[in-house]
Short mmCIF file of C-alpha atoms in Angstrom, two decimals:
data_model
loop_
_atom_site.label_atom_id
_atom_site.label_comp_id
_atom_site.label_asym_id
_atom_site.label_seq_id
_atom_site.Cartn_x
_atom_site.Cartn_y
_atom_site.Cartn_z
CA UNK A 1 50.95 67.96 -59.49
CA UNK A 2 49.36 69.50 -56.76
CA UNK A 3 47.77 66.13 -55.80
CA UNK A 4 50.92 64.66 -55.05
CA UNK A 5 51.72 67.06 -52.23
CA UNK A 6 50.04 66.94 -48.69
CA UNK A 7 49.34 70.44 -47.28
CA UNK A 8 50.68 70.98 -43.54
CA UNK A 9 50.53 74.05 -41.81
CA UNK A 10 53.52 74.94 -40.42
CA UNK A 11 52.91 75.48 -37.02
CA UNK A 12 51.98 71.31 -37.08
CA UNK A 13 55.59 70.77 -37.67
CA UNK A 14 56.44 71.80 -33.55
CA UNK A 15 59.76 72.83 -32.15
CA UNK A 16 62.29 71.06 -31.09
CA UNK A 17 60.68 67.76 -33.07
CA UNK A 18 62.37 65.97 -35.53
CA UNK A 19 59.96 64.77 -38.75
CA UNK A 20 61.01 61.67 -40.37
CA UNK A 21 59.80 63.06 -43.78
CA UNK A 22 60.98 65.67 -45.80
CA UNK A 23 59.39 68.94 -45.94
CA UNK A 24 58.92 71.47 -48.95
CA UNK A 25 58.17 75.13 -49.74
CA UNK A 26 55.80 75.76 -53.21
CA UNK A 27 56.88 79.15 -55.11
CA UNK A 28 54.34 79.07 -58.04
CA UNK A 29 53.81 75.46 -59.46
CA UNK A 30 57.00 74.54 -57.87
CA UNK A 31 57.97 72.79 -54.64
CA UNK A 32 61.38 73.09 -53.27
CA UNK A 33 63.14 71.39 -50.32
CA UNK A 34 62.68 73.23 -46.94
CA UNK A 35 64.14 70.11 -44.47
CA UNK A 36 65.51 67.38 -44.90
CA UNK A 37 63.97 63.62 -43.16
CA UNK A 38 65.02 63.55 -39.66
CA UNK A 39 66.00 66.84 -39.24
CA UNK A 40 65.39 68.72 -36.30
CA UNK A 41 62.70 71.45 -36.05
CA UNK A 42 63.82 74.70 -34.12
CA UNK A 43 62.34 77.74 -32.48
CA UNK A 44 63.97 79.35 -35.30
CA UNK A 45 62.81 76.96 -38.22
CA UNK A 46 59.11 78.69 -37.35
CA UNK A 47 60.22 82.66 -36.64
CA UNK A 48 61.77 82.26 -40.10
CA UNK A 49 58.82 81.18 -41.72
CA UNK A 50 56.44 83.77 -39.67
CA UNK A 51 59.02 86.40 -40.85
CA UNK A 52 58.26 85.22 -44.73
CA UNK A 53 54.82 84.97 -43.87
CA UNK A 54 54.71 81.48 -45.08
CA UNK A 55 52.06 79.40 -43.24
CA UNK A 56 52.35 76.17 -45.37
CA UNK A 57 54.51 73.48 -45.68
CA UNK A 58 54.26 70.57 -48.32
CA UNK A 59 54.60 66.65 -47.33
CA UNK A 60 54.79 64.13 -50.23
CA UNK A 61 51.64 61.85 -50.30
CA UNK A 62 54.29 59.26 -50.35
CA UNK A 63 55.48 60.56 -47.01
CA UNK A 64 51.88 60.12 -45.68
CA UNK A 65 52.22 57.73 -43.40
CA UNK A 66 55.15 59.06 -41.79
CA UNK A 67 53.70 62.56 -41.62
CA UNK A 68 50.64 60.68 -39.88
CA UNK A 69 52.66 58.82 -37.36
CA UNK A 70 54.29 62.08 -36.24
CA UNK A 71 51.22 63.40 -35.43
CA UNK A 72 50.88 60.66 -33.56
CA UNK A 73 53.48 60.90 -31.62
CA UNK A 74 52.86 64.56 -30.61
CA UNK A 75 48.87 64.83 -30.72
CA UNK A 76 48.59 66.36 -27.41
CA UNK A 77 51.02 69.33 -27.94
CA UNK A 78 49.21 69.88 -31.46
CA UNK A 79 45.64 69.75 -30.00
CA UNK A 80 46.74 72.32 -27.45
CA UNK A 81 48.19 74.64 -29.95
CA UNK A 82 45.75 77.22 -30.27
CA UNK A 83 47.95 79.21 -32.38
CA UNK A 84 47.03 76.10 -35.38
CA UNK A 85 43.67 77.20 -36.66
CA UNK A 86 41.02 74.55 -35.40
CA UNK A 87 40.23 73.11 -38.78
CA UNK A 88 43.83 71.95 -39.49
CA UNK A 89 43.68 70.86 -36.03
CA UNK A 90 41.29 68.87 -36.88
CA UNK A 91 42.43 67.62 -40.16
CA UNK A 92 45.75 66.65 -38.83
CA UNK A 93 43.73 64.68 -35.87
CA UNK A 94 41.57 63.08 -38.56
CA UNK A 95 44.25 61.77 -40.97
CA UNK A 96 46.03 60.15 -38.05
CA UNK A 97 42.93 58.40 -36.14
CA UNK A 98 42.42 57.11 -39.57
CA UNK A 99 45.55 55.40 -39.61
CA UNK A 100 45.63 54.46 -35.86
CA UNK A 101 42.11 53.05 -36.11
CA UNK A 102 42.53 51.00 -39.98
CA UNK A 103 45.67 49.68 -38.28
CA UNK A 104 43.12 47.92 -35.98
CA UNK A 105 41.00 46.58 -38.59
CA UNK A 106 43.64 44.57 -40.57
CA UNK A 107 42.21 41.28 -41.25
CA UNK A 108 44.01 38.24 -39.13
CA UNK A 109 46.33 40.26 -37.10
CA UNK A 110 48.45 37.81 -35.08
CA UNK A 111 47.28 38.56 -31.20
CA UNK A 112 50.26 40.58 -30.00
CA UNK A 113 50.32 42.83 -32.85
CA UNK A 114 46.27 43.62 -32.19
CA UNK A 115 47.15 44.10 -28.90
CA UNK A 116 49.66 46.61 -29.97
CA UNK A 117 47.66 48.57 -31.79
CA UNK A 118 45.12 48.56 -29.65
CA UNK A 119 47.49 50.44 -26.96
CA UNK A 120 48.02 52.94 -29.40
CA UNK A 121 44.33 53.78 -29.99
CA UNK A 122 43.82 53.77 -26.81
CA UNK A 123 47.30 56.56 -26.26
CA UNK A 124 45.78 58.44 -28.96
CA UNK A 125 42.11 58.94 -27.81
CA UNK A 126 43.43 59.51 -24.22
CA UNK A 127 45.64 62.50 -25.33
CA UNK A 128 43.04 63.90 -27.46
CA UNK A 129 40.51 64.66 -25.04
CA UNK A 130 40.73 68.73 -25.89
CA UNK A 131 39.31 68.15 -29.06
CA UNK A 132 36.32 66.32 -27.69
CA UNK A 133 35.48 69.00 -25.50
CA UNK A 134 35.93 71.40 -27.76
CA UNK A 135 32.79 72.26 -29.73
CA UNK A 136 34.36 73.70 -32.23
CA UNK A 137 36.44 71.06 -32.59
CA UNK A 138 33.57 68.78 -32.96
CA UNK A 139 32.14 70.63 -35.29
CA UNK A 140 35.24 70.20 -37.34
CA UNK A 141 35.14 66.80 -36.87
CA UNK A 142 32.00 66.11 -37.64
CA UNK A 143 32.81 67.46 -41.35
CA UNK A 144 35.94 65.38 -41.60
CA UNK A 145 34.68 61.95 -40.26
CA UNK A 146 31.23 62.11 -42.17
CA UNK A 147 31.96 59.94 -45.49
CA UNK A 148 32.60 56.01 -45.36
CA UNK A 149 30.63 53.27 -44.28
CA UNK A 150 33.27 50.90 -43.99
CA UNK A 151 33.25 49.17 -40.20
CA UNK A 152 36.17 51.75 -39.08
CA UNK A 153 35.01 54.78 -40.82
CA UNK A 154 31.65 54.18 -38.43
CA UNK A 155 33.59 52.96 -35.59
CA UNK A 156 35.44 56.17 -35.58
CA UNK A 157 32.48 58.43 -35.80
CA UNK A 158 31.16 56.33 -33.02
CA UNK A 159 34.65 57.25 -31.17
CA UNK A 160 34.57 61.06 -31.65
CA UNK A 161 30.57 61.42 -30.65
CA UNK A 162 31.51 58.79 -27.79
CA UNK A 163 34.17 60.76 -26.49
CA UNK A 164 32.03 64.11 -26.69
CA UNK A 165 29.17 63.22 -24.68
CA UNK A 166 31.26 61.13 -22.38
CA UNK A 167 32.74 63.93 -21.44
CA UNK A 168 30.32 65.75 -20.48
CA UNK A 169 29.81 63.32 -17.48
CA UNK A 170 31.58 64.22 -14.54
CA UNK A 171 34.35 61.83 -13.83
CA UNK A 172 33.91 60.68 -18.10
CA UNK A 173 37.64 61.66 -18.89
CA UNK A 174 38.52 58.41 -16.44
CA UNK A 175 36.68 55.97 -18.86
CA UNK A 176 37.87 58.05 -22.23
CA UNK A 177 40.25 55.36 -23.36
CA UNK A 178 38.93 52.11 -22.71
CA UNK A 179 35.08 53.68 -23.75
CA UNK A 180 36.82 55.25 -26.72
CA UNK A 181 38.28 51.75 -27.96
CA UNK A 182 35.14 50.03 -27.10
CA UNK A 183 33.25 52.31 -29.37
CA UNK A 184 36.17 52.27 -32.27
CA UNK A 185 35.81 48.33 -31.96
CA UNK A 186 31.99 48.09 -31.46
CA UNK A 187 31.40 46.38 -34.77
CA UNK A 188 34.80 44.61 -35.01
CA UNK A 189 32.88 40.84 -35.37
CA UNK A 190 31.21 42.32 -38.60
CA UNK A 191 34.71 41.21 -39.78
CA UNK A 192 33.55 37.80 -39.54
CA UNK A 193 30.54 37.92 -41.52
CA UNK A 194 29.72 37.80 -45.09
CA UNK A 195 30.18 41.15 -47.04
CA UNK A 196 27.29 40.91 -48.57
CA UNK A 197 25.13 40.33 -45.28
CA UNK A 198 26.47 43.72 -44.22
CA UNK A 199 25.38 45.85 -47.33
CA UNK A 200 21.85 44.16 -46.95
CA UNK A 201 18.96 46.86 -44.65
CA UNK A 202 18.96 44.57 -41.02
CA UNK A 203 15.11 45.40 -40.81
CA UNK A 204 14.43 43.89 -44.33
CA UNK A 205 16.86 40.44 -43.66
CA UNK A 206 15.55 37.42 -43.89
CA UNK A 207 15.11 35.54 -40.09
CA UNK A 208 18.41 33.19 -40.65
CA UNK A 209 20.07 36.41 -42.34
CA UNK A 210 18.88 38.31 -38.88
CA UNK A 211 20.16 35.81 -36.92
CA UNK A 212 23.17 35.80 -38.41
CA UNK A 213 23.70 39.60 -38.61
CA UNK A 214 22.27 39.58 -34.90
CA UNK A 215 25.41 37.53 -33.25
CA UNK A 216 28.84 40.25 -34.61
CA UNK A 217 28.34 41.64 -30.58
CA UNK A 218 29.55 38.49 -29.59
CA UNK A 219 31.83 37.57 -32.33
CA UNK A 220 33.44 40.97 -31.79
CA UNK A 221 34.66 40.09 -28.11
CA UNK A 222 35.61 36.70 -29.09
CA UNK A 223 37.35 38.56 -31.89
CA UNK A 224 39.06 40.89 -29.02
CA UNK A 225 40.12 38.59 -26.94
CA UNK A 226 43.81 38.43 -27.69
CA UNK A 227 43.68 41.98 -26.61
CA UNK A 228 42.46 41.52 -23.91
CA UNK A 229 39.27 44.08 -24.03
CA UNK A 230 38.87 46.04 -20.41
CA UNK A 231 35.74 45.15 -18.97
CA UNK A 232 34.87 48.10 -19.55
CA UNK A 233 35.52 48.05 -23.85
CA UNK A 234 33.96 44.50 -23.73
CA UNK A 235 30.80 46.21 -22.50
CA UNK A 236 30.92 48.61 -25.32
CA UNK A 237 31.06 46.24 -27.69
CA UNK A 238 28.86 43.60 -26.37
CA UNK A 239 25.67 45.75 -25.36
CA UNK A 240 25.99 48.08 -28.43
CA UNK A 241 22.32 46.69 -29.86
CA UNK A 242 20.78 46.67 -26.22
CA UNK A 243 17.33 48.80 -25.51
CA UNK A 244 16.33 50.44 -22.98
CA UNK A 245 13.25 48.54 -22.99
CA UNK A 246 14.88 44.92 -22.92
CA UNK A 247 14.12 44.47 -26.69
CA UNK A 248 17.56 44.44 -28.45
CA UNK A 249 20.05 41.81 -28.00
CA UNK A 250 22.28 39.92 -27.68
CA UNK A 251 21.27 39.91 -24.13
CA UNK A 252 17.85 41.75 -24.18
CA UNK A 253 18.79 43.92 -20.95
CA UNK A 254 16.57 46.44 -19.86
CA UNK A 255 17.24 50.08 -18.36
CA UNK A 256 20.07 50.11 -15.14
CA UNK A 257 21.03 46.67 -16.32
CA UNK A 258 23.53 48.14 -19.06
CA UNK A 259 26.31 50.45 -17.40
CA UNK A 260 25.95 54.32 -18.56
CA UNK A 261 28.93 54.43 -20.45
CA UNK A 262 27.58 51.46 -22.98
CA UNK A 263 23.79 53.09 -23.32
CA UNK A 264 26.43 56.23 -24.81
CA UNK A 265 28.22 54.04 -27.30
CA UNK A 266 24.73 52.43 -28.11
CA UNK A 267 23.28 56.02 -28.57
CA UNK A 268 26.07 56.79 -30.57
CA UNK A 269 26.44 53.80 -32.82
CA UNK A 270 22.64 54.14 -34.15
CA UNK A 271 23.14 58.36 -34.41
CA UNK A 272 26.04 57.78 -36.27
CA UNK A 273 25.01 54.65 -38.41
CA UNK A 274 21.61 56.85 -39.42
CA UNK A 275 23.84 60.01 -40.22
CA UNK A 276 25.62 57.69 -42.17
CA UNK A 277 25.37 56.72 -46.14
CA UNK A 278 24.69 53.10 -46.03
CA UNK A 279 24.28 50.71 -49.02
CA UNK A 280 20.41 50.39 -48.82
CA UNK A 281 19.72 54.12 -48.62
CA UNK A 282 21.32 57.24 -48.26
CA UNK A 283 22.24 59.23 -45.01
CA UNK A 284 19.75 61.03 -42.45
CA UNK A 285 20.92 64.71 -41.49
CA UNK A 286 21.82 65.20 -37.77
CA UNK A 287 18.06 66.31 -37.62
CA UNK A 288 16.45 63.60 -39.36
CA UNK A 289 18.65 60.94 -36.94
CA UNK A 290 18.09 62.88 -33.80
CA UNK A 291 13.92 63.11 -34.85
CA UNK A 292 14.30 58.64 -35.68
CA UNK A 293 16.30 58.60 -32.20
CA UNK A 294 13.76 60.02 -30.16
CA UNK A 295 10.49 58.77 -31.42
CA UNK A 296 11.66 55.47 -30.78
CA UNK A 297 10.80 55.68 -27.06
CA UNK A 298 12.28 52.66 -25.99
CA UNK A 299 15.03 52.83 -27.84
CA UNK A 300 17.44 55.07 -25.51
CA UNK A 301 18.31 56.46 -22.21
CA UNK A 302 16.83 60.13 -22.20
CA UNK A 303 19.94 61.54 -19.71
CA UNK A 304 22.03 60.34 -22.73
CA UNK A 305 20.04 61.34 -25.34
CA UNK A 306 19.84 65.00 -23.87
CA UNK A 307 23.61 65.34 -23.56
CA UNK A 308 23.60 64.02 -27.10
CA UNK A 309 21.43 66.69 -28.51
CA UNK A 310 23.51 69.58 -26.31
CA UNK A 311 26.54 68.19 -27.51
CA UNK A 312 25.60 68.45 -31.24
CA UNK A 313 23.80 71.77 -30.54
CA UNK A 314 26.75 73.35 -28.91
CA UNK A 315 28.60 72.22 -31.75
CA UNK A 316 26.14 73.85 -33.96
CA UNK A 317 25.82 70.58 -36.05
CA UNK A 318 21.84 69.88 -35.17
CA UNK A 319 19.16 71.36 -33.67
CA UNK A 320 16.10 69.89 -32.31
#
């Protein structure tokens, strides 16, 4: 039964909120009705529960999505509850992006209803930013976001490692949301290739398969375009498969010819796609990727690369 019942702790539910879902207590292998949907939470909802030392409240899995888009709504406040232990931070940040970011990969979305999702990604990763910084909170992450190799499950890990070393650039919090999308939506023109093409290895393709697989950079700003991408998220999504020695495409630029910002979400998209369980072979650890990474010398920026590695290592997720 237990299945049936999402655990929340109950500093998540914030004061002075109402929850559009209904809330319940478990005494043995029962649950029992705490609130009721769309009641409002008070200061002394939670002093009541401290008082009973009861830290968890129950959501109905068929509640999820509700219980997701209140997180949504209040993502900041939760983030900078440091009362909430980090991992439920984290899990509660994780279940939402989720939905925020599958939202965006619904299959022939009519234009204004991409574009309104796309706002709300963008909301979402702009008021998260104390997570990102957070090494801890990476770390977290990085447990939470690690399964999945569908396009948004690797778009999102793109996102989080995005935001991370992005951050870490002065003046980086400025280019956090459009960056952020950019990197969620790097591989959005893989929607308009063959599924099969995508669960073949790129570097054993045949050369019409290659070519094929080789154009989803620009298929995914076509694809965007009833957003319309920033310059900056086109970027992201356009130059993900640039080198820094002019060998990747579609544009085969070379070094200062790719703004900083897209040589992260490139950096990012192949760390993440290595550490990643793919269909042709299983996943790298964050060693193995980091070792691929940088023994491919023309692959990447080395100013990116190092914040990379610091970011991870801080997080105590690789060390190299």
């Amino acid at each position: 039964m237990s299945e049936l019942y999402i655990p929340v702790p109950t500093r998540i539910i914030l004061p002075n909120t109402k929850a559009n879902f209904v809330t319940y207590l478990k005494q043995d292998d029962t649950y029992v009705l705490y609130s009721i949907s769309g009641e409002q939470f008070s200061p002394e909802h939670q002093l009541r529960l401290e008082l009973q030392d009861i830290t968890t409240l129950y959501v109905s899995r068929e509640e999820e999505e509700e219980l997701n888009a209140y997180v949504e709504r209040h993502i900041a406040r939760v983030l900078a509850d440091s009362s909430i232990p980090i991992h439920a931070r984290a899990e509660a940040w994780t279940r939402s992006a989720s939905s925020v970011g599958r939202d965006l990969f619904e299959k022939k979305l009519p234009p204004s209803m991409l574009k309104k999702h796309y706002d709300r990604f963008e909301k979402f990763i702009t008021e998260s930013a104390s997570i990102f910084k957070s090494p801890e909170g990476l770390r977290e992450l990085s447990k939470l976001i690690a399964d999945g190799y569908d396009i948004y499950h690797h778009g999102l890990g793109t996102t989080v490692l995005t935001a991370s070393v992005l951050l870490s650039f002065e003046g980086g919090e400025d280019l956090l949301a459009e960056c952020g999308a950019g990197a969620m939506l790097h591989d959005y023109g893989k929607l308009k290739l063959d599924p099969e093409l995508l669960k073949m290895d790129p570097t054993l393709m045949k050369y019409g398969e290659k070519q094929k697989w080789d154009t989803h950079p620009i298929l995914g700003v076509q694809a965007c375009a009833g957003i319309p991408l920033p310059p900056e998220g086109i970027h992201c999504v356009l130059f993900h498969h640039e080198r820094e020695d002019g060998k990747g495409f579609p544009g085969r630029l070379k070094g200062e010819d790719m703004p900083f910002y897209a040589r992260i979400v490139s950096l990012c998209d192949h760390y993440d796609r290595l550490t990643r369980k793919q269909h042709y072979r299983s996943a790298y650890t964050p060693f193995e990727a980091l070792k691929a990474i940088r023994d491919d010398k023309g692959l990447y920026n080395r100013d990116a690369f190092m914040r990379l590695v610091n970011v991870l290592s801080d997080a105590n997720i690789a060390d190299l």
